[in-house]
PDB file of C-alpha atoms in Angstrom:
ATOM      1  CA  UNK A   1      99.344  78.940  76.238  1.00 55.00           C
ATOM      2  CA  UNK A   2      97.464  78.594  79.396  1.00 62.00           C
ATOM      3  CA  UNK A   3      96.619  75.133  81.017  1.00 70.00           C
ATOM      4  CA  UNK A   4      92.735  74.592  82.579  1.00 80.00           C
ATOM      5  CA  UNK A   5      92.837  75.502  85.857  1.00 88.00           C
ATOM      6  CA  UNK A   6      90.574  73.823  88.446  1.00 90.00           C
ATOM      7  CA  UNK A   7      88.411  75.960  89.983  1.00 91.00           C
ATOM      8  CA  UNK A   8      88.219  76.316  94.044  1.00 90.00           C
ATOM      9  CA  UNK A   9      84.917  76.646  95.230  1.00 93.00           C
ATOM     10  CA  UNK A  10      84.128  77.000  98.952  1.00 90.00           C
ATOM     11  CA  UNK A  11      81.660  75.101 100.251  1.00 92.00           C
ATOM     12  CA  UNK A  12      81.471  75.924 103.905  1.00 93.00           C
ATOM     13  CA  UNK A  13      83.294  79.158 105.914  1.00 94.00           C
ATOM     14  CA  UNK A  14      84.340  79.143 109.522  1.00 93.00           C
ATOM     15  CA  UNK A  15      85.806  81.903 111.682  1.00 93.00           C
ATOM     16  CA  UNK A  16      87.436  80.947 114.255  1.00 93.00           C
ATOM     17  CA  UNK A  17      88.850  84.816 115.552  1.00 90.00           C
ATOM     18  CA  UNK A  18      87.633  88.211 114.650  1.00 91.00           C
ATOM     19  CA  UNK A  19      89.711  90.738 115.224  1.00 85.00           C
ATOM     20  CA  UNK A  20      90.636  94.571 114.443  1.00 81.00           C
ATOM     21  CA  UNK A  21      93.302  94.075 112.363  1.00 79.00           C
ATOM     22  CA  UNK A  22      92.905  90.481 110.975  1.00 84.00           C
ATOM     23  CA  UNK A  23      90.234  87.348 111.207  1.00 89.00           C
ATOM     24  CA  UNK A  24      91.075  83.630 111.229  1.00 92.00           C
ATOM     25  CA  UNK A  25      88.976  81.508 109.339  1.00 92.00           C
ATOM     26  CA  UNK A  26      88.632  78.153 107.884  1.00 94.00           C
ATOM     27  CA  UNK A  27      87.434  77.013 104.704  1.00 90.00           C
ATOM     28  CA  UNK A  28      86.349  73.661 102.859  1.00 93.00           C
ATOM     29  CA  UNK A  29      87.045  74.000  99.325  1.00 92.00           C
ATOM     30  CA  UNK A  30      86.550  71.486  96.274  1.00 93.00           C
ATOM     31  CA  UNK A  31      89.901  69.592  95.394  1.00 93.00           C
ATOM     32  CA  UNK A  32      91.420  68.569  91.629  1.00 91.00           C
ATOM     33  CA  UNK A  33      89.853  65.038  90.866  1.00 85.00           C
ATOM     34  CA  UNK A  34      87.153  64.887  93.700  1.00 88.00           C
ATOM     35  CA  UNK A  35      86.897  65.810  97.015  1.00 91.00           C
ATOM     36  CA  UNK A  36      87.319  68.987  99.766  1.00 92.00           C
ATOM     37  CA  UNK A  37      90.337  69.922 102.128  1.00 91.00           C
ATOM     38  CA  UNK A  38      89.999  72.306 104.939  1.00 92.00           C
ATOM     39  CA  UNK A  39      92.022  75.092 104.680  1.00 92.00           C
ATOM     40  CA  UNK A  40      92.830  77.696 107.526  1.00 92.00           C
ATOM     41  CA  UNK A  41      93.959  81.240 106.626  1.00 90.00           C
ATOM     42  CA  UNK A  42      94.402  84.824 108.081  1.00 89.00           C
ATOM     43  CA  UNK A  43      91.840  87.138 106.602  1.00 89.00           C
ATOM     44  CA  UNK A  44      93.745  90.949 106.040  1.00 83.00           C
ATOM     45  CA  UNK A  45      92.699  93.883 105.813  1.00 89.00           C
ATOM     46  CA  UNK A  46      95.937  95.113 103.792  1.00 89.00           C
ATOM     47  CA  UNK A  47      98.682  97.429 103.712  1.00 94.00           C
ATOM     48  CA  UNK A  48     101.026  99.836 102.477  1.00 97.00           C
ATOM     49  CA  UNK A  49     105.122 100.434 102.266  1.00 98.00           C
ATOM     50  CA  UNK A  50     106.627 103.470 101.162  1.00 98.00           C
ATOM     51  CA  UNK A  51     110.065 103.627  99.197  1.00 98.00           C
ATOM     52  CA  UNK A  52     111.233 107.409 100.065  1.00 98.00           C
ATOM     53  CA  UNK A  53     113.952 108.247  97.745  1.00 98.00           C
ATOM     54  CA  UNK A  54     115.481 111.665  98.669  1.00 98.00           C
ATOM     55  CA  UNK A  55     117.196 113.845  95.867  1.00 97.00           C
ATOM     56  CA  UNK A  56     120.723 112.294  97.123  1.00 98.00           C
ATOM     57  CA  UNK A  57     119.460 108.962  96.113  1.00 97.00           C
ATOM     58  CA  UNK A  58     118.616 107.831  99.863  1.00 98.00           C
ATOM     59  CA  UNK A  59     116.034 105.590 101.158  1.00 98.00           C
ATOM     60  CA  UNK A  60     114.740 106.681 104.395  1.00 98.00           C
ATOM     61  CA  UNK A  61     114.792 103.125 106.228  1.00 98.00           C
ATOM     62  CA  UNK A  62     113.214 102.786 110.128  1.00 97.00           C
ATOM     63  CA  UNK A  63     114.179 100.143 112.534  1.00 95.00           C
ATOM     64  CA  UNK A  64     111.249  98.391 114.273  1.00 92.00           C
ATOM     65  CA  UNK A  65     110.556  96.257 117.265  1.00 91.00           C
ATOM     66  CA  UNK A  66     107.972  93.376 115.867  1.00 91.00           C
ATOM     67  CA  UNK A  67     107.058  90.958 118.282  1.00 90.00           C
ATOM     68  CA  UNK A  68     106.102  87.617 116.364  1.00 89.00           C
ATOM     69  CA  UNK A  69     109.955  87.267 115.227  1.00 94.00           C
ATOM     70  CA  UNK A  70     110.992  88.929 119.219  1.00 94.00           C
ATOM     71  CA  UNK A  71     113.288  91.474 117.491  1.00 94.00           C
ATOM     72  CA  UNK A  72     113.870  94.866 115.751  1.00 94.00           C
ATOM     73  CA  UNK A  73     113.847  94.428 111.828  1.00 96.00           C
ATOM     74  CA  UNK A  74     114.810  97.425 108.988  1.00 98.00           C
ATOM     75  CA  UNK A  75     111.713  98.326 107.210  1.00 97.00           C
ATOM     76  CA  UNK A  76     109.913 100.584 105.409  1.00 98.00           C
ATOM     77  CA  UNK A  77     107.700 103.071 106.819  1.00 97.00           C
ATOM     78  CA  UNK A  78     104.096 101.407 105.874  1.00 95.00           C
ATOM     79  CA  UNK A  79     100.903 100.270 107.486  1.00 92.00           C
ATOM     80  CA  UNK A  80      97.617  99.107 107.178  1.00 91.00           C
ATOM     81  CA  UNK A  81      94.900  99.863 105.114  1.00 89.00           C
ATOM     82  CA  UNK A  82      91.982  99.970 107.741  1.00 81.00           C
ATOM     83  CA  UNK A  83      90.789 103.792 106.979  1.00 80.00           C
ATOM     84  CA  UNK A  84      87.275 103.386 105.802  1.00 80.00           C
ATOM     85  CA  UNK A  85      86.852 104.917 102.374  1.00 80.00           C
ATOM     86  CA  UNK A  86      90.638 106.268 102.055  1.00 88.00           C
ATOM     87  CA  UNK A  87      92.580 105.750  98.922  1.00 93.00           C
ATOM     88  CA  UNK A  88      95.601 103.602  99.165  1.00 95.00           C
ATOM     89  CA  UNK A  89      98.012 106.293  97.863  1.00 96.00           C
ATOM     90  CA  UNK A  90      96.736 108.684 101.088  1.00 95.00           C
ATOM     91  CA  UNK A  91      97.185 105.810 103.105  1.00 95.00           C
ATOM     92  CA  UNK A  92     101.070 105.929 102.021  1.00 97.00           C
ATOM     93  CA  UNK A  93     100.956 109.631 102.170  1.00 96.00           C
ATOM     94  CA  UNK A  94      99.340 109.496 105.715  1.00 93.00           C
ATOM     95  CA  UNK A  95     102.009 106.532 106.750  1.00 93.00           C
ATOM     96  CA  UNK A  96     105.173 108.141 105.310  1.00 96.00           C
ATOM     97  CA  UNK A  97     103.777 111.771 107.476  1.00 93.00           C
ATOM     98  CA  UNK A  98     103.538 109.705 110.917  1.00 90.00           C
ATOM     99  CA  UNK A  99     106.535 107.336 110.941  1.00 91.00           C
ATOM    100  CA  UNK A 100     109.271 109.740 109.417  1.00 94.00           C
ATOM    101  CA  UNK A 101     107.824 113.050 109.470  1.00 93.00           C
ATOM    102  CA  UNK A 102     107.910 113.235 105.399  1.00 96.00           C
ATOM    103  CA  UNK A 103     105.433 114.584 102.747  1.00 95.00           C
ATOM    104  CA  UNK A 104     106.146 113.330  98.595  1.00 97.00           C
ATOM    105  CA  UNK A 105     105.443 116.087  95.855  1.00 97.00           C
ATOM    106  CA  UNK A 106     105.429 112.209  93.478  1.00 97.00           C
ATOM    107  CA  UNK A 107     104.387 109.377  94.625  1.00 98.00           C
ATOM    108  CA  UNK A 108     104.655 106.222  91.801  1.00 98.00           C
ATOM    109  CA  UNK A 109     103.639 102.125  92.122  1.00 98.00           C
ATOM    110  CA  UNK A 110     106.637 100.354  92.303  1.00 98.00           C
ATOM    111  CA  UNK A 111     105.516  96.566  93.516  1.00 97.00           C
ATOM    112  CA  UNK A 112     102.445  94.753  94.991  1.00 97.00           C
ATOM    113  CA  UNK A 113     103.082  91.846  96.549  1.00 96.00           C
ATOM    114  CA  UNK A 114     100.786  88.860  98.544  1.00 95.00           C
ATOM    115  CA  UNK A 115     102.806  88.401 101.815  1.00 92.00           C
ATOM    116  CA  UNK A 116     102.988  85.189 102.622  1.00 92.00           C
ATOM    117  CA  UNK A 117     100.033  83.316 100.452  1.00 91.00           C
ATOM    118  CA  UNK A 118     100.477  79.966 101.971  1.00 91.00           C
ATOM    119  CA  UNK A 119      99.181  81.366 105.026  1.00 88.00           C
ATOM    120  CA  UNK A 120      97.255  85.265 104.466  1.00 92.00           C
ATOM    121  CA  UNK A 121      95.686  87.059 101.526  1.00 90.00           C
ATOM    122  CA  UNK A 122      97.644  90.024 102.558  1.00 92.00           C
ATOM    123  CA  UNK A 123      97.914  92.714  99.560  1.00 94.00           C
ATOM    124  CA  UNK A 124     100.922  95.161 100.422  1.00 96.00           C
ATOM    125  CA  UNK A 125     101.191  98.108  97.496  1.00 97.00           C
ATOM    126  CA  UNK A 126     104.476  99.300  98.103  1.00 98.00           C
ATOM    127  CA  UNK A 127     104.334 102.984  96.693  1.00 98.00           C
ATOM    128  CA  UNK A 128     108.038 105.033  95.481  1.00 98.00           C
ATOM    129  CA  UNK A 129     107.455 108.583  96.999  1.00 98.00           C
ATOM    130  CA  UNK A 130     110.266 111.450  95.583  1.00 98.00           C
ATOM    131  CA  UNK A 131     110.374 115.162  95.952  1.00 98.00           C
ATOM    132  CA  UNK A 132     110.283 114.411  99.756  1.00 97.00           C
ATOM    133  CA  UNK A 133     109.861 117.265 102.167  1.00 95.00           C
ATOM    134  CA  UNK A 134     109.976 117.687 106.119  1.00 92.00           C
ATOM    135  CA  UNK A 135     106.327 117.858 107.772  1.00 87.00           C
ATOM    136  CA  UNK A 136     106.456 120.901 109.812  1.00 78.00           C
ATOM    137  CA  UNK A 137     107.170 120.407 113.128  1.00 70.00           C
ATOM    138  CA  UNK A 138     103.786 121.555 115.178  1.00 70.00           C
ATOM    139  CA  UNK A 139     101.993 119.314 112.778  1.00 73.00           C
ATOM    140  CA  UNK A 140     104.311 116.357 113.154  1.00 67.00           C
ATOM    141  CA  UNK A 141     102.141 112.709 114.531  1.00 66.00           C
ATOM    142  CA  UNK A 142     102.999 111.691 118.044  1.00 72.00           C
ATOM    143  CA  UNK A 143     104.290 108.145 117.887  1.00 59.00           C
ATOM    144  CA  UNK A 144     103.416 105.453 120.205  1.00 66.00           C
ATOM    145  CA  UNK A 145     104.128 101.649 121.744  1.00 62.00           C
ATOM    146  CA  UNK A 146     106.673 100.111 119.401  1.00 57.00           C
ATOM    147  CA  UNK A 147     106.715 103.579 117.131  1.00 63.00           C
ATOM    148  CA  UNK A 148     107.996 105.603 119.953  1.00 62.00           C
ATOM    149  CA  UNK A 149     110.925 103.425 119.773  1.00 74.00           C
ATOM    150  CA  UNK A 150     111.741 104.168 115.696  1.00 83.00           C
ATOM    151  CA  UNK A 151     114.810 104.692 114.522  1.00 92.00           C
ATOM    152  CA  UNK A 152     115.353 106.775 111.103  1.00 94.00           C
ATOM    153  CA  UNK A 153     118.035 106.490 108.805  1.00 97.00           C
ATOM    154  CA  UNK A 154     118.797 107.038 105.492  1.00 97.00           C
ATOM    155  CA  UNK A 155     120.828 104.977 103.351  1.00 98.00           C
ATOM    156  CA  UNK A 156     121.885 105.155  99.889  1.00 98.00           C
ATOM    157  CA  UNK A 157     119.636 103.201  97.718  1.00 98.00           C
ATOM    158  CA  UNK A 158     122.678 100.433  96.584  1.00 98.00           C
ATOM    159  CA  UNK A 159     123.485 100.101 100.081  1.00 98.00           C
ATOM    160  CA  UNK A 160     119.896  99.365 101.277  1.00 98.00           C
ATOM    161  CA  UNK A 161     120.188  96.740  98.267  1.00 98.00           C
ATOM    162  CA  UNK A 162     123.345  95.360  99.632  1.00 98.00           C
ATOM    163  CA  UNK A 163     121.578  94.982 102.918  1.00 98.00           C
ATOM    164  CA  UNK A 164     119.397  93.421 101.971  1.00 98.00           C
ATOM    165  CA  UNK A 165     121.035  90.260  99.766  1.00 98.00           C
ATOM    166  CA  UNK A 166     123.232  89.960 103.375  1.00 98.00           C
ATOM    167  CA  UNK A 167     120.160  88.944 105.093  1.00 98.00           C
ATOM    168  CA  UNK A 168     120.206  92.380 107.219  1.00 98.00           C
ATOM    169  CA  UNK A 169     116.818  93.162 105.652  1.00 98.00           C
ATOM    170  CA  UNK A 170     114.139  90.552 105.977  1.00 97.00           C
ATOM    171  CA  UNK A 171     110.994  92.644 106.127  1.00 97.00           C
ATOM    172  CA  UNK A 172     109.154  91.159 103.167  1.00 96.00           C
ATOM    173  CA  UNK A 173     107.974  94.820 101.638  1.00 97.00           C
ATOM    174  CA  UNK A 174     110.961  96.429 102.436  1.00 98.00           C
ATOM    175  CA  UNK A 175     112.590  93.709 100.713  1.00 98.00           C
ATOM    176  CA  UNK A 176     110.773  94.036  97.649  1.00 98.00           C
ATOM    177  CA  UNK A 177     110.616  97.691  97.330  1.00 98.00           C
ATOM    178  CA  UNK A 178     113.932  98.389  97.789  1.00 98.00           C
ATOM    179  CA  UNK A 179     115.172  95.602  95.054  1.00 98.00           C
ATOM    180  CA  UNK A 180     112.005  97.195  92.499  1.00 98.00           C
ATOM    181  CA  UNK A 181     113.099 100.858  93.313  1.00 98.00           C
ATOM    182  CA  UNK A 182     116.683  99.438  92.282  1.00 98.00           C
ATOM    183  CA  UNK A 183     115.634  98.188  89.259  1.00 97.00           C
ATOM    184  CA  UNK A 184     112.873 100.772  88.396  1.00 97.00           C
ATOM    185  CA  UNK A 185     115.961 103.317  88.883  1.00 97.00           C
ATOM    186  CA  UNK A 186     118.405 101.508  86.632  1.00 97.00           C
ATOM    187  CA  UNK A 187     115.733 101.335  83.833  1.00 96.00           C
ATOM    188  CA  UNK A 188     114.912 105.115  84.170  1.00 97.00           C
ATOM    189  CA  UNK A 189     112.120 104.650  86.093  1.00 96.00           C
ATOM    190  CA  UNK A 190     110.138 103.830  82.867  1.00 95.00           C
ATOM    191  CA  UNK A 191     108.434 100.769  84.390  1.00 91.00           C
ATOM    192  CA  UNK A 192     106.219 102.771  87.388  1.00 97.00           C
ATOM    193  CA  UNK A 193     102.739 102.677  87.216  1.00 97.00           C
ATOM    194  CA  UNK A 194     100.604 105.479  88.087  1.00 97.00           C
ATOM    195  CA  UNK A 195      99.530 106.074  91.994  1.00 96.00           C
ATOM    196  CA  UNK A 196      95.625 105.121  91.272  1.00 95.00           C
ATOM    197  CA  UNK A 197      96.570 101.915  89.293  1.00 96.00           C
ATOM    198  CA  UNK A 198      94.184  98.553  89.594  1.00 93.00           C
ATOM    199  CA  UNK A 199      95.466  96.227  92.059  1.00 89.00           C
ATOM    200  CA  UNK A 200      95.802  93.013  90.617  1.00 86.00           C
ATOM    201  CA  UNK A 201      92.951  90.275  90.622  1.00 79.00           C
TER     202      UNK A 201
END
């Protein structure tokens, strides 16, 4: 049983910052019982995370210098969606090629999450790659700015877990893959949704 929802309509847009990566905007929008509020959000053009489980039951993690929090967090290799007309599973095969020199022979849905909703209608599909393989070297991606300084590890899957309830992994997609792949794991990996599935709506 569902309860009526109130519908949000927006009755006047403003941007406020355009930019390649994401806009700032502001928008009235009809209130429950009467009314508008402004609202002010960051408009995203999306992204991807990559779960790389290796036949040893590793995760290949990289540590990353991010700016906005002035330190280097554990993540997944990922990235943004901003490819015009590429699928979002080549967008994890692309990402998971540049940042840790790895191709998948499977690559599975394991979790799509909204970011941080309050704030940005970020979509992250965070994609569990397996029958990993090494790129060759001659056509490995030259990284650059804060990717020249990776580092890549691998950690067993339970450790990356146990990392992560200690507050050593914060990263909200790495976070949420590596508890899904966990559980996807434990449940024999019956739960995974195919690599072209819907996003949600």
């Amino acid at each position: 049983m569902s309860a009526v929802e109130h519908r949000y309509e927006v009755r006047s847009r403003t941007e406020r910052y355009r930019g390649p990566v994401f806009d700032v905007v502001s928008e009235e929008v009809t209130m429950p019982g009467g009314g508008t509020g402004v609202r002010d959000f960051v408009r995203h053009v999306g992204a991807v995370a990559v779960v790389a489980l290796d036949a040893a039951g590793q995760v290949v993690l990289i540590r990353q210098y991010r700016h906005p929090v002035g330190r280097h967090l554990w993540e997944l290799p990922a990235g943004l969606t901003d490819v015009s007309g590429e699928d979002l599973a080549a967008a994890a095969v692309r990402e998971l090629g540049e940042e840790v020199d790895l191709t998948a022979g499977r690559l599975d849905v394991l979790v799509d999450l909204h970011s941080s909703p309050g704030f940005t209608n970020e979509l992250v599909r965070v994609f569990l790659a397996r029958d990993l393989a090494d790129v060759p070297a001659e056509r490995r991606h030259e990284r650059r700015e804060e990717e020249a300084d990776l580092q890549v590890v691998r950690v067993d899957l339970d450790e990356a877990v146990g990392m992560v309830l200690a507050g050593e992994i914060t990263n909200a997609s790495c976070v949420a893959g590596l508890l899904a792949a966990a559980r996807a794991r434990d449940t024999g990996w019956s739960a995974l949704r195919r690599a072209d599935a819907p996003l949600p709506r």
